[in-house]
Amino acid sequence: MNPKLNLKYKDLVNLLKKKAPFIPEIALILGSGLGDFASSVELFKTISTAELPGYPPSTIIGHEGKIHFAKYEGKNLLLFQGRIHFYEGYSISECILPAFLSYKLGCTKIFITNAAGGINPDFHPGDLMLALSFNTFGIKKELSSLIGTLSEEGTNNLRDFPSNAFNNIIRQAAKKEKIDLKEGVYWYSKGPSYETPAEIRMMGKFSSDAVGMSTVHEALFAAYCGLDVASVSCITNYAAGISSAKLNHSEVTKTANIVKNKFERLVKRIISLI
Ligand code: HPA
C-alpha cells in the first residue's frame, strides 16, 4: 500500500518508529489554536517536526510543529500539534503526512480537529460541530494527485466515512459533558484568502454548514488507509457575509482559545469512551 509515499518517507517513518515509546492507538490532529490540548495529557515523548528530515516546516501562528506520544486513561495517543496546509504552498501529498504517519505508526483511529467559519445561521463562534460529511468540491483536482499512493481496495473504506461508530462515541461524550454539539457538513476551501460572501451563499446552497482550509484530505487519506475517522470543528467566526465583522487569523485563534476548556473536556471524554 502507498508505494510512492512509502518510498518518499521511508527514513522519516523508520526514525519515528525508533523514537516511539509505544505503538499509538488514537491519533489526534490539533487544529488552529487547539494545540494546547497537548499540555493537558501525560506526554511520554515530544518530537519537534524540525528535527525530522523531510518533514515540511509549519509556517502558521498557532501551529507548533510538534508530535507527541502521550497517554490518557491508559490509551496510547499520537498528537500532531500543528498541521501542514495546502495554502502554505505544500502539495496534498505533503499535507496528508500526519494521516500517513498515524497509519504507519499503528493507529487505528484518527480524530481530526480544525477551526472553521460557520455557514449555518444557527451556528455561533465558540460552537463545536461534528462533521457528518465533507464537501471536496474545492480540491477535487488536487486530491487526484494522490493517485498512485492509494490501493484499490482502500476505496471501500469510504463506505463508512466518517465512521458512524466513532461519531456515536463523540455524540455520547458531548451528552455526558453537557456540550451542545452541532452537526453538519464541512466544506474544504483552498485558501489562503477567506471566502467571499457570494461563495459562502453558494456553499450553503450545497448543504454545507462550516468552511475551513484543512482536514478533508487528511480524513480521506486516513480512511483509505483503513483508519476510523472522525472530525470536530471549532466554529471560530461567522463565515463571510453571515455577519458584517471583518475576518482574520487572530479572531480565529482568539475564539479557539476561549473554547479550549470545552474542547479539552470533550476530547478527554471521547478518549475515555473509546
Ligand atoms: N473560512 C475558511 N477557513 C476558516 C474560517 C473561515 O471563515 N475560519 C477558520 N478557518
Tab-separated table of C-alpha atoms and ligand atoms in Angstrom:
chain	number	residue	atom	x	y	z
A	1	MET	CA	0.000	0.000	0.000
A	2	ASN	CA	1.086	3.593	-0.655
A	3	PRO	CA	4.147	2.708	-2.739
A	4	LYS	CA	5.146	6.306	-3.581
A	5	LEU	CA	4.748	7.659	-0.066
A	6	ASN	CA	6.412	4.580	1.426
A	7	LEU	CA	9.447	5.355	-0.658
A	8	LYS	CA	9.414	9.121	-0.075
A	9	TYR	CA	9.023	8.933	3.698
A	10	LYS	CA	10.842	5.650	4.424
A	11	ASP	CA	13.597	7.261	6.533
A	12	LEU	CA	11.156	9.511	8.360
A	13	VAL	CA	8.899	6.581	9.276
A	14	ASN	CA	11.858	4.483	10.439
A	15	LEU	CA	13.200	7.326	12.575
A	16	LEU	CA	9.808	7.912	14.207
A	17	LYS	CA	9.345	4.188	14.842
A	18	LYS	CA	12.729	4.163	16.564
A	19	LYS	CA	11.792	7.151	18.727
A	20	ALA	CA	8.284	5.871	19.556
A	21	PRO	CA	7.961	4.804	23.214
A	22	PHE	CA	4.874	2.698	22.344
A	23	ILE	CA	2.511	1.855	19.492
A	24	PRO	CA	-0.143	4.583	19.459
A	25	GLU	CA	-3.810	3.680	19.075
A	26	ILE	CA	-5.553	7.004	18.538
A	27	ALA	CA	-4.126	9.897	16.515
A	28	LEU	CA	-5.293	13.472	17.060
A	29	ILE	CA	-4.604	16.354	14.720
A	30	LEU	CA	-4.947	19.554	16.739
A	31	GLY	CA	-6.139	22.468	14.628
A	32	SER	CA	-5.606	26.242	14.819
A	33	GLY	CA	-5.483	27.373	18.431
A	34	LEU	CA	-6.470	23.915	19.724
A	35	GLY	CA	-2.906	22.693	20.240
A	36	ASP	CA	-2.951	23.384	23.995
A	37	PHE	CA	-4.752	20.088	24.471
A	38	ALA	CA	-1.278	18.518	24.391
A	39	SER	CA	-0.369	20.166	27.696
A	40	SER	CA	-3.365	18.567	29.438
A	41	VAL	CA	-2.296	14.934	28.975
A	42	GLU	CA	0.707	12.881	30.069
A	43	LEU	CA	3.465	13.273	27.497
A	44	PHE	CA	5.958	10.433	27.031
A	45	LYS	CA	7.922	11.805	24.132
A	46	THR	CA	7.834	15.073	22.203
A	47	ILE	CA	9.477	15.441	18.839
A	48	SER	CA	9.820	18.770	17.097
A	49	THR	CA	8.991	18.286	13.421
A	50	ALA	CA	12.030	20.467	12.635
A	51	GLU	CA	14.168	17.508	13.833
A	52	LEU	CA	12.562	15.204	11.287
A	53	PRO	CA	14.271	15.083	7.898
A	54	GLY	CA	11.784	15.773	5.121
A	55	TYR	CA	9.000	16.992	7.416
A	56	PRO	CA	7.502	20.232	5.990
A	57	PRO	CA	8.086	23.123	8.428
A	58	SER	CA	4.959	24.776	9.882
A	59	THR	CA	4.656	28.466	8.990
A	60	ILE	CA	1.420	29.449	10.789
A	61	ILE	CA	0.867	31.028	14.220
A	62	GLY	CA	-0.954	28.536	16.473
A	63	HIS	CA	0.641	25.527	14.732
A	64	GLU	CA	3.551	24.396	16.874
A	65	GLY	CA	5.067	21.727	14.666
A	66	LYS	CA	5.330	19.076	17.368
A	67	ILE	CA	4.481	15.396	17.508
A	68	HIS	CA	3.756	13.957	20.951
A	69	PHE	CA	3.424	10.394	22.150
A	70	ALA	CA	1.014	10.739	25.076
A	71	LYS	CA	-1.280	8.729	27.309
A	72	TYR	CA	-4.692	9.457	28.719
A	73	GLU	CA	-6.663	6.937	30.777
A	74	GLY	CA	-4.390	4.163	29.604
A	75	LYS	CA	-4.909	4.916	25.910
A	76	ASN	CA	-1.846	5.467	23.746
A	77	LEU	CA	-2.120	8.688	21.792
A	78	LEU	CA	-0.255	10.294	18.934
A	79	LEU	CA	-0.773	14.061	18.902
A	80	PHE	CA	0.018	16.314	15.982
A	81	GLN	CA	0.304	19.811	17.405
A	82	GLY	CA	0.135	21.750	14.182
A	83	ARG	CA	-0.636	20.548	10.680
A	84	ILE	CA	0.539	21.115	7.129
A	85	HIS	CA	-1.745	23.295	4.988
A	86	PHE	CA	-2.167	23.407	1.245
A	87	TYR	CA	-2.305	27.224	1.461
A	88	GLU	CA	1.219	27.281	2.903
A	89	GLY	CA	2.373	26.122	-0.511
A	90	TYR	CA	2.654	22.410	0.250
A	91	SER	CA	1.302	19.699	-2.022
A	92	ILE	CA	-1.596	17.490	-0.972
A	93	SER	CA	0.760	14.513	-0.707
A	94	GLU	CA	2.764	16.518	1.880
A	95	CYS	CA	-0.379	17.744	3.686
A	96	ILE	CA	-1.559	14.194	4.356
A	97	LEU	CA	1.700	13.328	6.161
A	98	PRO	CA	0.139	13.315	9.680
A	99	ALA	CA	-2.526	10.859	8.451
A	100	PHE	CA	0.104	8.723	6.708
A	101	LEU	CA	2.350	8.660	9.797
A	102	SER	CA	-0.616	7.796	12.030
A	103	TYR	CA	-1.264	4.789	9.828
A	104	LYS	CA	2.390	3.748	9.620
A	105	LEU	CA	2.891	4.016	13.376
A	106	GLY	CA	-0.078	1.726	14.044
A	107	CYS	CA	-3.039	3.996	14.911
A	108	THR	CA	-6.468	2.523	14.199
A	109	LYS	CA	-8.395	5.742	14.780
A	110	ILE	CA	-7.831	9.370	13.917
A	111	PHE	CA	-9.663	12.347	15.370
A	112	ILE	CA	-9.174	15.481	13.293
A	113	THR	CA	-9.918	18.941	14.627
A	114	ASN	CA	-9.925	22.314	12.942
A	115	ALA	CA	-11.082	25.887	13.161
A	116	ALA	CA	-13.888	26.745	10.756
A	117	GLY	CA	-16.220	29.544	9.775
A	118	GLY	CA	-19.920	28.973	10.455
A	119	ILE	CA	-22.150	28.995	7.354
A	120	ASN	CA	-25.255	27.589	9.048
A	121	PRO	CA	-27.030	30.619	10.564
A	122	ASP	CA	-27.747	28.601	13.724
A	123	PHE	CA	-24.008	28.253	14.412
A	124	HIS	CA	-22.156	30.813	16.523
A	125	PRO	CA	-18.475	31.428	17.330
A	126	GLY	CA	-17.485	29.044	20.112
A	127	ASP	CA	-19.757	26.200	18.920
A	128	LEU	CA	-18.316	22.770	18.197
A	129	MET	CA	-19.513	20.888	15.103
A	130	LEU	CA	-19.255	17.165	14.461
A	131	ALA	CA	-18.591	16.506	10.760
A	132	LEU	CA	-21.300	14.351	9.177
A	133	SER	CA	-19.668	14.596	5.770
A	134	PHE	CA	-17.217	16.661	3.766
A	135	ASN	CA	-17.538	18.605	0.572
A	136	THR	CA	-14.384	18.110	-1.528
A	137	PHE	CA	-15.582	20.212	-4.467
A	138	GLY	CA	-12.853	22.829	-3.882
A	139	ILE	CA	-9.942	20.373	-4.074
A	140	LYS	CA	-11.139	17.590	-6.346
A	141	LYS	CA	-8.302	18.234	-8.808
A	142	GLU	CA	-5.581	18.377	-6.141
A	143	LEU	CA	-6.900	15.230	-4.462
A	144	SER	CA	-6.318	13.361	-7.700
A	145	SER	CA	-2.587	13.991	-7.152
A	146	LEU	CA	-2.829	11.177	-4.605
A	147	ILE	CA	-3.327	8.734	-7.475
A	148	GLY	CA	-0.618	6.141	-7.181
A	149	THR	CA	-0.425	6.478	-3.417
A	150	LEU	CA	-3.635	4.584	-2.687
A	151	SER	CA	-4.547	0.980	-3.163
A	152	GLU	CA	-7.724	-0.039	-4.948
A	153	GLU	CA	-9.159	-1.927	-2.007
A	154	GLY	CA	-8.802	1.203	0.118
A	155	THR	CA	-11.657	2.915	-1.679
A	156	ASN	CA	-14.112	0.558	0.041
A	157	ASN	CA	-13.304	2.209	3.360
A	158	LEU	CA	-15.189	5.300	2.248
A	159	ARG	CA	-18.497	3.497	2.811
A	160	ASP	CA	-18.173	4.360	6.491
A	161	PHE	CA	-16.679	7.822	6.286
A	162	PRO	CA	-16.638	9.454	8.709
A	163	SER	CA	-17.003	6.425	10.971
A	164	ASN	CA	-20.535	6.098	12.254
A	165	ALA	CA	-19.454	4.230	15.391
A	166	PHE	CA	-16.797	6.869	16.143
A	167	ASN	CA	-19.345	9.669	15.604
A	168	ASN	CA	-21.701	7.945	18.047
A	169	ILE	CA	-18.950	7.882	20.684
A	170	ILE	CA	-18.455	11.633	20.132
A	171	ARG	CA	-22.209	12.299	20.488
A	172	GLN	CA	-22.241	10.262	23.699
A	173	ALA	CA	-19.185	12.161	25.024
A	174	ALA	CA	-20.839	15.526	24.277
A	175	LYS	CA	-24.000	14.425	26.065
A	176	LYS	CA	-22.050	13.326	29.135
A	177	GLU	CA	-20.191	16.659	29.174
A	178	LYS	CA	-23.426	18.611	28.557
A	179	ILE	CA	-21.954	20.151	25.426
A	180	ASP	CA	-24.396	21.258	22.743
A	181	LEU	CA	-22.583	19.600	19.844
A	182	LYS	CA	-23.731	20.844	16.453
A	183	GLU	CA	-23.588	18.553	13.428
A	184	GLY	CA	-23.040	19.397	9.803
A	185	VAL	CA	-21.123	19.245	6.552
A	186	TYR	CA	-17.624	20.739	6.295
A	187	TRP	CA	-16.620	22.455	3.060
A	188	TYR	CA	-12.937	22.497	2.158
A	189	SER	CA	-11.771	25.875	0.916
A	190	LYS	CA	-8.254	26.040	-0.509
A	191	GLY	CA	-7.398	29.463	0.855
A	192	PRO	CA	-5.181	31.287	1.529
A	193	SER	CA	-7.800	34.047	1.487
A	194	TYR	CA	-11.102	33.737	3.288
A	195	GLU	CA	-14.181	33.281	1.123
A	196	THR	CA	-16.376	35.959	-0.396
A	197	PRO	CA	-19.996	36.339	0.788
A	198	ALA	CA	-21.143	35.023	-2.628
A	199	GLU	CA	-19.048	31.877	-2.214
A	200	ILE	CA	-20.449	31.314	1.262
A	201	ARG	CA	-24.029	31.626	-0.071
A	202	MET	CA	-23.189	29.032	-2.722
A	203	MET	CA	-21.632	26.658	-0.140
A	204	GLY	CA	-24.776	26.995	1.995
A	205	LYS	CA	-26.912	26.079	-1.016
A	206	PHE	CA	-24.711	22.990	-1.467
A	207	SER	CA	-25.776	21.893	2.061
A	208	SER	CA	-22.576	22.900	3.824
A	209	ASP	CA	-22.619	24.165	7.406
A	210	ALA	CA	-18.999	25.170	8.027
A	211	VAL	CA	-15.952	26.057	5.962
A	212	GLY	CA	-12.265	25.580	6.638
A	213	MET	CA	-8.912	25.140	4.932
A	214	SER	CA	-7.843	21.705	6.104
A	215	THR	CA	-8.984	18.259	7.289
A	216	VAL	CA	-10.708	16.796	4.230
A	217	HIS	CA	-7.624	15.364	2.506
A	218	GLU	CA	-6.224	14.115	5.845
A	219	ALA	CA	-9.558	12.486	6.671
A	220	LEU	CA	-9.964	10.910	3.228
A	221	PHE	CA	-6.436	9.596	3.187
A	222	ALA	CA	-6.700	8.119	6.699
A	223	ALA	CA	-9.944	6.393	5.725
A	224	TYR	CA	-8.269	4.998	2.609
A	225	CYS	CA	-5.578	3.576	4.888
A	226	GLY	CA	-8.300	1.843	6.903
A	227	LEU	CA	-8.421	4.078	9.986
A	228	ASP	CA	-11.710	5.021	11.651
A	229	VAL	CA	-12.064	8.750	11.079
A	230	ALA	CA	-13.996	11.462	12.904
A	231	SER	CA	-13.688	15.226	12.904
A	232	VAL	CA	-14.879	18.111	15.056
A	233	SER	CA	-14.679	21.761	14.014
A	234	CYS	CA	-14.434	24.688	16.350
A	235	ILE	CA	-16.605	27.414	14.836
A	236	THR	CA	-14.337	30.392	15.370
A	237	ASN	CA	-16.218	33.009	13.343
A	238	TYR	CA	-19.268	33.648	11.189
A	239	ALA	CA	-18.315	32.866	7.591
A	240	ALA	CA	-18.054	35.846	5.231
A	241	GLY	CA	-21.339	37.652	4.755
A	242	ILE	CA	-23.078	35.799	7.615
A	243	SER	CA	-22.061	38.745	9.771
A	244	SER	CA	-20.505	42.055	8.789
A	245	ALA	CA	-17.451	41.536	11.068
A	246	LYS	CA	-14.033	41.527	9.349
A	247	LEU	CA	-12.240	38.167	9.302
A	248	ASN	CA	-8.642	37.483	10.245
A	249	HIS	CA	-6.485	34.715	11.699
A	250	SER	CA	-6.202	36.364	15.131
A	251	GLU	CA	-10.007	36.215	15.528
A	252	VAL	CA	-9.785	32.501	14.746
A	253	THR	CA	-7.111	31.798	17.378
A	254	LYS	CA	-8.840	34.082	19.922
A	255	THR	CA	-12.128	32.150	19.726
A	256	ALA	CA	-10.322	28.800	19.719
A	257	ASN	CA	-8.620	29.945	22.911
A	258	ILE	CA	-11.947	30.717	24.579
A	259	VAL	CA	-13.286	27.277	23.604
A	260	LYS	CA	-10.164	25.487	24.864
A	261	ASN	CA	-11.716	24.105	28.054
A	262	LYS	CA	-14.885	22.851	26.396
A	263	PHE	CA	-12.812	21.237	23.672
A	264	GLU	CA	-10.475	19.601	26.191
A	265	ARG	CA	-13.404	18.155	28.178
A	266	LEU	CA	-14.972	16.764	25.020
A	267	VAL	CA	-11.775	15.185	23.712
A	268	LYS	CA	-10.891	13.635	27.071
A	269	ARG	CA	-14.372	12.163	27.378
A	270	ILE	CA	-14.165	10.784	23.832
A	271	ILE	CA	-10.854	9.098	24.607
A	272	SER	CA	-12.171	7.585	27.807
A	273	LEU	CA	-15.230	6.206	25.947
A	274	ILE	CA	-13.155	4.564	23.180
B	1	HPA	N1	-13.073	30.286	6.250
B	1	HPA	C1	-12.096	29.395	5.972
B	1	HPA	N2	-11.316	28.853	6.918
B	1	HPA	C2	-11.528	29.220	8.192
B	1	HPA	C3	-12.528	30.157	8.546
B	1	HPA	C4	-13.339	30.709	7.520
B	1	HPA	O1	-14.237	31.538	7.745
B	1	HPA	N3	-12.460	30.297	9.900
B	1	HPA	C5	-11.481	29.474	10.334
B	1	HPA	N4	-10.899	28.820	9.309
